[in-house]
Amino acid sequence: MGKGPGLYSDIGKKARDLLYKDYQADHKFTVTTYTSNGVAITSTGIKKGELLLADVSTELKNNNITTNVKVDTKSTLFATVTVVEPAPGLKTIFSFIVPDQRSGKVELQYQHEYAGISTSIGLNANPLVNFSGVVGNNCVSVGTDLSFDTASGNFTKLNAGLNFTHSDLIASLTLNDKGDTLNASYYHIVSTLTNTAVGAELTHSFSSNENTLTIGTQHALDPLTTVKARLNNYGRASGLIQHEWRPKSLFTISGEVDTRAIEKSAKVGLALALKP
């Protein structure tokens, strides 16, 4: 267990990863290679029905500076420069998208034993300003996530969250969408030897008075193979199996079926990630 409360984005992350990470209905292929001078080149292709999307990204690490550049099939360039710890606990992130001239942004992250702060501002005349902060420790923390649009003078995001962490469980409660959505999540480690865990997420919308409950579990069949399953109150059941057939190279097959309409074809997704 790490020291400190982390960042606001860490609230409920364990449950979200258990319930949603690696599930997909598309076909995805990723290959990563390394040049002699340490540059990582990653090529990704995704088939969504009849649509084929692809991108190529490069990553270069030089001491505490990491530069990422990605180009997709629409000739859009995404660039991110991350400077880790120019001062103790501080991380600086510069990002921009070409040709979007309003996309430039600078972000500062600071993590302390009793606080975690992330703030960003757009690099344009009327920027979007974001602030998120968490106070507490590695057991209990409370935080908020705000976004203010200086062009309109309105808050575009007003969120708050509470997180409780014990040795084998994490419980989180967040209020999102300017107070319209209440989200409660739970993550429990059943066995560390088999990486077995269970989790649940309940979302309530005050405006529509609708509830969504999702429960899930994961289990390691062996040190290289993991299975996951989830089910929500609308009858959608999903499962996946992921195998690390060589170090850092993963093969994942996942599927989803609507138990209330079995006659409809099930969704099947495949993902292959190759790393040397």
JSON list of C-alpha atoms in Angstrom, two decimals, residues 4-157:
[
{"chain": "A", "resi": 4, "resn": "GLY", "atom": "CA", "xyz": [-0.52, 9.22, 0.78]},
{"chain": "A", "resi": 5, "resn": "PRO", "atom": "CA", "xyz": [-4.07, 9.59, -0.62]},
{"chain": "A", "resi": 6, "resn": "GLY", "atom": "CA", "xyz": [-3.01, 9.73, -4.28]},
{"chain": "A", "resi": 7, "resn": "LEU", "atom": "CA", "xyz": [-4.86, 11.89, -6.81]},
{"chain": "A", "resi": 8, "resn": "TYR", "atom": "CA", "xyz": [-8.59, 12.40, -7.29]},
{"chain": "A", "resi": 9, "resn": "SER", "atom": "CA", "xyz": [-8.54, 10.05, -10.29]},
{"chain": "A", "resi": 10, "resn": "ASP", "atom": "CA", "xyz": [-7.43, 7.24, -7.95]},
{"chain": "A", "resi": 11, "resn": "ILE", "atom": "CA", "xyz": [-10.76, 7.32, -6.06]},
{"chain": "A", "resi": 12, "resn": "GLY", "atom": "CA", "xyz": [-12.61, 4.16, -7.10]},
{"chain": "A", "resi": 13, "resn": "LYS", "atom": "CA", "xyz": [-9.93, 3.20, -9.64]},
{"chain": "A", "resi": 14, "resn": "LYS", "atom": "CA", "xyz": [-9.45, -0.36, -8.36]},
{"chain": "A", "resi": 15, "resn": "ALA", "atom": "CA", "xyz": [-13.16, -1.14, -8.75]},
{"chain": "A", "resi": 16, "resn": "ARG", "atom": "CA", "xyz": [-13.30, 0.51, -12.20]},
{"chain": "A", "resi": 17, "resn": "ASP", "atom": "CA", "xyz": [-10.31, -1.50, -13.41]},
{"chain": "A", "resi": 18, "resn": "LEU", "atom": "CA", "xyz": [-11.84, -4.72, -12.15]},
{"chain": "A", "resi": 19, "resn": "LEU", "atom": "CA", "xyz": [-15.22, -4.06, -13.77]},
{"chain": "A", "resi": 20, "resn": "TYR", "atom": "CA", "xyz": [-14.23, -2.40, -17.05]},
{"chain": "A", "resi": 21, "resn": "LYS", "atom": "CA", "xyz": [-10.53, -2.69, -17.89]},
{"chain": "A", "resi": 22, "resn": "ASP", "atom": "CA", "xyz": [-9.61, -4.97, -20.84]},
{"chain": "A", "resi": 23, "resn": "TYR", "atom": "CA", "xyz": [-13.26, -5.59, -21.80]},
{"chain": "A", "resi": 24, "resn": "GLN", "atom": "CA", "xyz": [-13.94, -4.69, -25.42]},
{"chain": "A", "resi": 25, "resn": "ALA", "atom": "CA", "xyz": [-16.10, -5.66, -28.37]},
{"chain": "A", "resi": 26, "resn": "ASP", "atom": "CA", "xyz": [-13.58, -4.73, -31.07]},
{"chain": "A", "resi": 27, "resn": "HIS", "atom": "CA", "xyz": [-10.48, -6.34, -32.54]},
{"chain": "A", "resi": 28, "resn": "LYS", "atom": "CA", "xyz": [-7.27, -4.65, -31.38]},
{"chain": "A", "resi": 29, "resn": "PHE", "atom": "CA", "xyz": [-3.66, -5.34, -32.32]},
{"chain": "A", "resi": 30, "resn": "THR", "atom": "CA", "xyz": [-0.70, -3.57, -30.69]},
{"chain": "A", "resi": 31, "resn": "VAL", "atom": "CA", "xyz": [3.01, -4.01, -31.44]},
{"chain": "A", "resi": 32, "resn": "THR", "atom": "CA", "xyz": [5.80, -2.26, -29.55]},
{"chain": "A", "resi": 33, "resn": "THR", "atom": "CA", "xyz": [9.44, -2.20, -30.68]},
{"chain": "A", "resi": 34, "resn": "TYR", "atom": "CA", "xyz": [12.52, -0.44, -29.33]},
{"chain": "A", "resi": 35, "resn": "THR", "atom": "CA", "xyz": [15.27, 1.27, -31.30]},
{"chain": "A", "resi": 36, "resn": "SER", "atom": "CA", "xyz": [18.93, 1.12, -30.39]},
{"chain": "A", "resi": 37, "resn": "ASN", "atom": "CA", "xyz": [18.78, 4.53, -28.70]},
{"chain": "A", "resi": 38, "resn": "GLY", "atom": "CA", "xyz": [15.84, 3.51, -26.47]},
{"chain": "A", "resi": 39, "resn": "VAL", "atom": "CA", "xyz": [12.89, 4.99, -28.39]},
{"chain": "A", "resi": 40, "resn": "ALA", "atom": "CA", "xyz": [9.73, 2.90, -28.02]},
{"chain": "A", "resi": 41, "resn": "ILE", "atom": "CA", "xyz": [7.56, 2.74, -31.16]},
{"chain": "A", "resi": 42, "resn": "THR", "atom": "CA", "xyz": [4.02, 1.42, -30.76]},
{"chain": "A", "resi": 43, "resn": "SER", "atom": "CA", "xyz": [1.67, 0.67, -33.66]},
{"chain": "A", "resi": 44, "resn": "THR", "atom": "CA", "xyz": [-2.02, 0.10, -32.89]},
{"chain": "A", "resi": 45, "resn": "GLY", "atom": "CA", "xyz": [-4.85, -1.04, -35.12]},
{"chain": "A", "resi": 46, "resn": "ILE", "atom": "CA", "xyz": [-8.51, -1.31, -34.08]},
{"chain": "A", "resi": 47, "resn": "LYS", "atom": "CA", "xyz": [-11.31, -2.80, -36.19]},
{"chain": "A", "resi": 48, "resn": "LYS", "atom": "CA", "xyz": [-14.73, -1.41, -35.22]},
{"chain": "A", "resi": 49, "resn": "GLY", "atom": "CA", "xyz": [-17.21, -3.18, -37.44]},
{"chain": "A", "resi": 50, "resn": "GLU", "atom": "CA", "xyz": [-16.27, -2.13, -40.97]},
{"chain": "A", "resi": 51, "resn": "LEU", "atom": "CA", "xyz": [-14.14, 0.77, -39.74]},
{"chain": "A", "resi": 52, "resn": "LEU", "atom": "CA", "xyz": [-10.38, 0.37, -39.32]},
{"chain": "A", "resi": 53, "resn": "LEU", "atom": "CA", "xyz": [-8.53, 2.84, -37.07]},
{"chain": "A", "resi": 54, "resn": "ALA", "atom": "CA", "xyz": [-4.78, 2.98, -36.58]},
{"chain": "A", "resi": 55, "resn": "ASP", "atom": "CA", "xyz": [-2.12, 5.09, -34.94]},
{"chain": "A", "resi": 56, "resn": "VAL", "atom": "CA", "xyz": [1.63, 5.12, -34.40]},
{"chain": "A", "resi": 57, "resn": "SER", "atom": "CA", "xyz": [3.21, 6.52, -31.24]},
{"chain": "A", "resi": 58, "resn": "THR", "atom": "CA", "xyz": [6.77, 7.02, -30.06]},
{"chain": "A", "resi": 59, "resn": "GLU", "atom": "CA", "xyz": [8.06, 7.37, -26.52]},
{"chain": "A", "resi": 60, "resn": "LEU", "atom": "CA", "xyz": [11.47, 8.69, -25.54]},
{"chain": "A", "resi": 61, "resn": "LYS", "atom": "CA", "xyz": [12.73, 8.77, -21.95]},
{"chain": "A", "resi": 62, "resn": "ASN", "atom": "CA", "xyz": [15.69, 10.95, -21.06]},
{"chain": "A", "resi": 63, "resn": "ASN", "atom": "CA", "xyz": [16.45, 11.08, -17.34]},
{"chain": "A", "resi": 64, "resn": "ASN", "atom": "CA", "xyz": [13.26, 12.49, -15.78]},
{"chain": "A", "resi": 65, "resn": "ILE", "atom": "CA", "xyz": [11.70, 13.71, -19.06]},
{"chain": "A", "resi": 66, "resn": "THR", "atom": "CA", "xyz": [9.35, 11.53, -21.12]},
{"chain": "A", "resi": 67, "resn": "THR", "atom": "CA", "xyz": [8.16, 12.63, -24.56]},
{"chain": "A", "resi": 68, "resn": "ASN", "atom": "CA", "xyz": [5.21, 10.94, -26.27]},
{"chain": "A", "resi": 69, "resn": "VAL", "atom": "CA", "xyz": [4.13, 11.68, -29.84]},
{"chain": "A", "resi": 70, "resn": "LYS", "atom": "CA", "xyz": [1.21, 9.91, -31.55]},
{"chain": "A", "resi": 71, "resn": "VAL", "atom": "CA", "xyz": [-0.19, 10.25, -35.08]},
{"chain": "A", "resi": 72, "resn": "ASP", "atom": "CA", "xyz": [-3.49, 8.65, -36.11]},
{"chain": "A", "resi": 73, "resn": "THR", "atom": "CA", "xyz": [-5.14, 7.87, -39.45]},
{"chain": "A", "resi": 74, "resn": "LYS", "atom": "CA", "xyz": [-6.75, 11.33, -39.54]},
{"chain": "A", "resi": 75, "resn": "SER", "atom": "CA", "xyz": [-3.26, 12.92, -39.54]},
{"chain": "A", "resi": 76, "resn": "THR", "atom": "CA", "xyz": [-3.87, 14.29, -36.07]},
{"chain": "A", "resi": 77, "resn": "LEU", "atom": "CA", "xyz": [-0.76, 14.63, -33.93]},
{"chain": "A", "resi": 78, "resn": "PHE", "atom": "CA", "xyz": [-0.90, 14.25, -30.14]},
{"chain": "A", "resi": 79, "resn": "ALA", "atom": "CA", "xyz": [2.17, 15.29, -28.16]},
{"chain": "A", "resi": 80, "resn": "THR", "atom": "CA", "xyz": [2.84, 15.05, -24.43]},
{"chain": "A", "resi": 81, "resn": "VAL", "atom": "CA", "xyz": [5.96, 15.98, -22.48]},
{"chain": "A", "resi": 82, "resn": "THR", "atom": "CA", "xyz": [6.15, 14.79, -18.85]},
{"chain": "A", "resi": 83, "resn": "VAL", "atom": "CA", "xyz": [8.76, 16.05, -16.41]},
{"chain": "A", "resi": 84, "resn": "VAL", "atom": "CA", "xyz": [8.89, 13.91, -13.26]},
{"chain": "A", "resi": 85, "resn": "GLU", "atom": "CA", "xyz": [9.94, 15.53, -10.00]},
{"chain": "A", "resi": 86, "resn": "PRO", "atom": "CA", "xyz": [11.53, 18.82, -11.01]},
{"chain": "A", "resi": 87, "resn": "ALA", "atom": "CA", "xyz": [10.87, 19.26, -7.27]},
{"chain": "A", "resi": 88, "resn": "PRO", "atom": "CA", "xyz": [10.10, 16.48, -4.75]},
{"chain": "A", "resi": 89, "resn": "GLY", "atom": "CA", "xyz": [6.59, 15.07, -5.35]},
{"chain": "A", "resi": 90, "resn": "LEU", "atom": "CA", "xyz": [5.94, 17.31, -8.37]},
{"chain": "A", "resi": 91, "resn": "LYS", "atom": "CA", "xyz": [5.15, 16.27, -11.94]},
{"chain": "A", "resi": 92, "resn": "THR", "atom": "CA", "xyz": [4.70, 18.67, -14.88]},
{"chain": "A", "resi": 93, "resn": "ILE", "atom": "CA", "xyz": [2.83, 17.66, -18.05]},
{"chain": "A", "resi": 94, "resn": "PHE", "atom": "CA", "xyz": [2.68, 19.68, -21.29]},
{"chain": "A", "resi": 95, "resn": "SER", "atom": "CA", "xyz": [0.29, 18.48, -24.03]},
{"chain": "A", "resi": 96, "resn": "PHE", "atom": "CA", "xyz": [-1.10, 19.72, -27.33]},
{"chain": "A", "resi": 97, "resn": "ILE", "atom": "CA", "xyz": [-2.89, 18.46, -30.44]},
{"chain": "A", "resi": 98, "resn": "VAL", "atom": "CA", "xyz": [-2.08, 19.51, -34.00]},
{"chain": "A", "resi": 99, "resn": "PRO", "atom": "CA", "xyz": [-3.89, 21.11, -35.85]},
{"chain": "A", "resi": 100, "resn": "ASP", "atom": "CA", "xyz": [-6.12, 22.17, -32.90]},
{"chain": "A", "resi": 101, "resn": "GLN", "atom": "CA", "xyz": [-4.58, 25.48, -31.85]},
{"chain": "A", "resi": 102, "resn": "ARG", "atom": "CA", "xyz": [-6.70, 25.65, -28.67]},
{"chain": "A", "resi": 103, "resn": "SER", "atom": "CA", "xyz": [-5.61, 22.24, -27.36]},
{"chain": "A", "resi": 104, "resn": "GLY", "atom": "CA", "xyz": [-2.39, 23.30, -25.62]},
{"chain": "A", "resi": 105, "resn": "LYS", "atom": "CA", "xyz": [-2.46, 22.56, -21.90]},
{"chain": "A", "resi": 106, "resn": "VAL", "atom": "CA", "xyz": [-0.07, 22.52, -18.96]},
{"chain": "A", "resi": 107, "resn": "GLU", "atom": "CA", "xyz": [-0.76, 20.37, -15.91]},
{"chain": "A", "resi": 108, "resn": "LEU", "atom": "CA", "xyz": [0.92, 20.24, -12.51]},
{"chain": "A", "resi": 109, "resn": "GLN", "atom": "CA", "xyz": [0.59, 17.24, -10.20]},
{"chain": "A", "resi": 110, "resn": "TYR", "atom": "CA", "xyz": [1.80, 17.23, -6.63]},
{"chain": "A", "resi": 111, "resn": "GLN", "atom": "CA", "xyz": [1.62, 14.27, -4.27]},
{"chain": "A", "resi": 112, "resn": "HIS", "atom": "CA", "xyz": [2.34, 14.50, -0.57]},
{"chain": "A", "resi": 113, "resn": "GLU", "atom": "CA", "xyz": [1.92, 12.13, 2.36]},
{"chain": "A", "resi": 114, "resn": "TYR", "atom": "CA", "xyz": [-1.36, 13.86, 3.26]},
{"chain": "A", "resi": 115, "resn": "ALA", "atom": "CA", "xyz": [-2.47, 15.49, -0.01]},
{"chain": "A", "resi": 116, "resn": "GLY", "atom": "CA", "xyz": [-2.63, 15.04, -3.77]},
{"chain": "A", "resi": 117, "resn": "ILE", "atom": "CA", "xyz": [-3.24, 18.01, -6.09]},
{"chain": "A", "resi": 118, "resn": "SER", "atom": "CA", "xyz": [-3.64, 18.23, -9.85]},
{"chain": "A", "resi": 119, "resn": "THR", "atom": "CA", "xyz": [-4.28, 21.49, -11.66]},
{"chain": "A", "resi": 120, "resn": "SER", "atom": "CA", "xyz": [-4.27, 22.32, -15.36]},
{"chain": "A", "resi": 121, "resn": "ILE", "atom": "CA", "xyz": [-4.89, 25.34, -17.56]},
{"chain": "A", "resi": 122, "resn": "GLY", "atom": "CA", "xyz": [-5.33, 25.68, -21.30]},
{"chain": "A", "resi": 123, "resn": "LEU", "atom": "CA", "xyz": [-2.76, 27.66, -23.22]},
{"chain": "A", "resi": 124, "resn": "ASN", "atom": "CA", "xyz": [-5.15, 30.01, -25.02]},
{"chain": "A", "resi": 125, "resn": "ALA", "atom": "CA", "xyz": [-6.92, 33.33, -24.53]},
{"chain": "A", "resi": 126, "resn": "ASN", "atom": "CA", "xyz": [-9.99, 31.85, -22.78]},
{"chain": "A", "resi": 127, "resn": "PRO", "atom": "CA", "xyz": [-8.69, 28.70, -21.15]},
{"chain": "A", "resi": 128, "resn": "LEU", "atom": "CA", "xyz": [-10.44, 25.87, -19.37]},
{"chain": "A", "resi": 129, "resn": "VAL", "atom": "CA", "xyz": [-9.08, 25.65, -15.82]},
{"chain": "A", "resi": 130, "resn": "ASN", "atom": "CA", "xyz": [-9.22, 22.38, -13.92]},
{"chain": "A", "resi": 131, "resn": "PHE", "atom": "CA", "xyz": [-8.42, 21.71, -10.28]},
{"chain": "A", "resi": 132, "resn": "SER", "atom": "CA", "xyz": [-8.64, 18.49, -8.33]},
{"chain": "A", "resi": 133, "resn": "GLY", "atom": "CA", "xyz": [-7.42, 17.89, -4.82]},
{"chain": "A", "resi": 134, "resn": "VAL", "atom": "CA", "xyz": [-7.46, 15.11, -2.25]},
{"chain": "A", "resi": 135, "resn": "VAL", "atom": "CA", "xyz": [-6.59, 15.33, 1.44]},
{"chain": "A", "resi": 136, "resn": "GLY", "atom": "CA", "xyz": [-6.18, 12.46, 3.89]},
{"chain": "A", "resi": 137, "resn": "ASN", "atom": "CA", "xyz": [-3.84, 9.50, 4.12]},
{"chain": "A", "resi": 138, "resn": "ASN", "atom": "CA", "xyz": [-3.54, 6.02, 2.65]},
{"chain": "A", "resi": 139, "resn": "CYS", "atom": "CA", "xyz": [-6.61, 4.91, 4.68]},
{"chain": "A", "resi": 140, "resn": "VAL", "atom": "CA", "xyz": [-9.20, 7.70, 4.38]},
{"chain": "A", "resi": 141, "resn": "SER", "atom": "CA", "xyz": [-9.30, 10.57, 1.88]},
{"chain": "A", "resi": 142, "resn": "VAL", "atom": "CA", "xyz": [-11.76, 13.16, 0.60]},
{"chain": "A", "resi": 143, "resn": "GLY", "atom": "CA", "xyz": [-11.45, 15.31, -2.50]},
{"chain": "A", "resi": 144, "resn": "THR", "atom": "CA", "xyz": [-13.02, 17.43, -5.21]},
{"chain": "A", "resi": 145, "resn": "ASP", "atom": "CA", "xyz": [-12.68, 17.85, -8.98]},
{"chain": "A", "resi": 146, "resn": "LEU", "atom": "CA", "xyz": [-13.60, 21.20, -10.58]},
{"chain": "A", "resi": 147, "resn": "SER", "atom": "CA", "xyz": [-13.46, 22.66, -14.09]},
{"chain": "A", "resi": 148, "resn": "PHE", "atom": "CA", "xyz": [-14.11, 26.33, -14.90]},
{"chain": "A", "resi": 149, "resn": "ASP", "atom": "CA", "xyz": [-14.62, 27.69, -18.42]},
{"chain": "A", "resi": 150, "resn": "THR", "atom": "CA", "xyz": [-13.27, 31.25, -18.46]},
{"chain": "A", "resi": 151, "resn": "ALA", "atom": "CA", "xyz": [-14.95, 31.91, -21.83]},
{"chain": "A", "resi": 152, "resn": "SER", "atom": "CA", "xyz": [-18.48, 31.34, -20.49]},
{"chain": "A", "resi": 153, "resn": "GLY", "atom": "CA", "xyz": [-17.76, 32.02, -16.83]},
{"chain": "A", "resi": 154, "resn": "ASN", "atom": "CA", "xyz": [-19.38, 28.73, -15.81]},
{"chain": "A", "resi": 155, "resn": "PHE", "atom": "CA", "xyz": [-18.26, 25.63, -13.97]},
{"chain": "A", "resi": 156, "resn": "THR", "atom": "CA", "xyz": [-18.34, 22.71, -16.41]},
{"chain": "A", "resi": 157, "resn": "LYS", "atom": "CA", "xyz": [-17.51, 20.10, -13.77]}
]
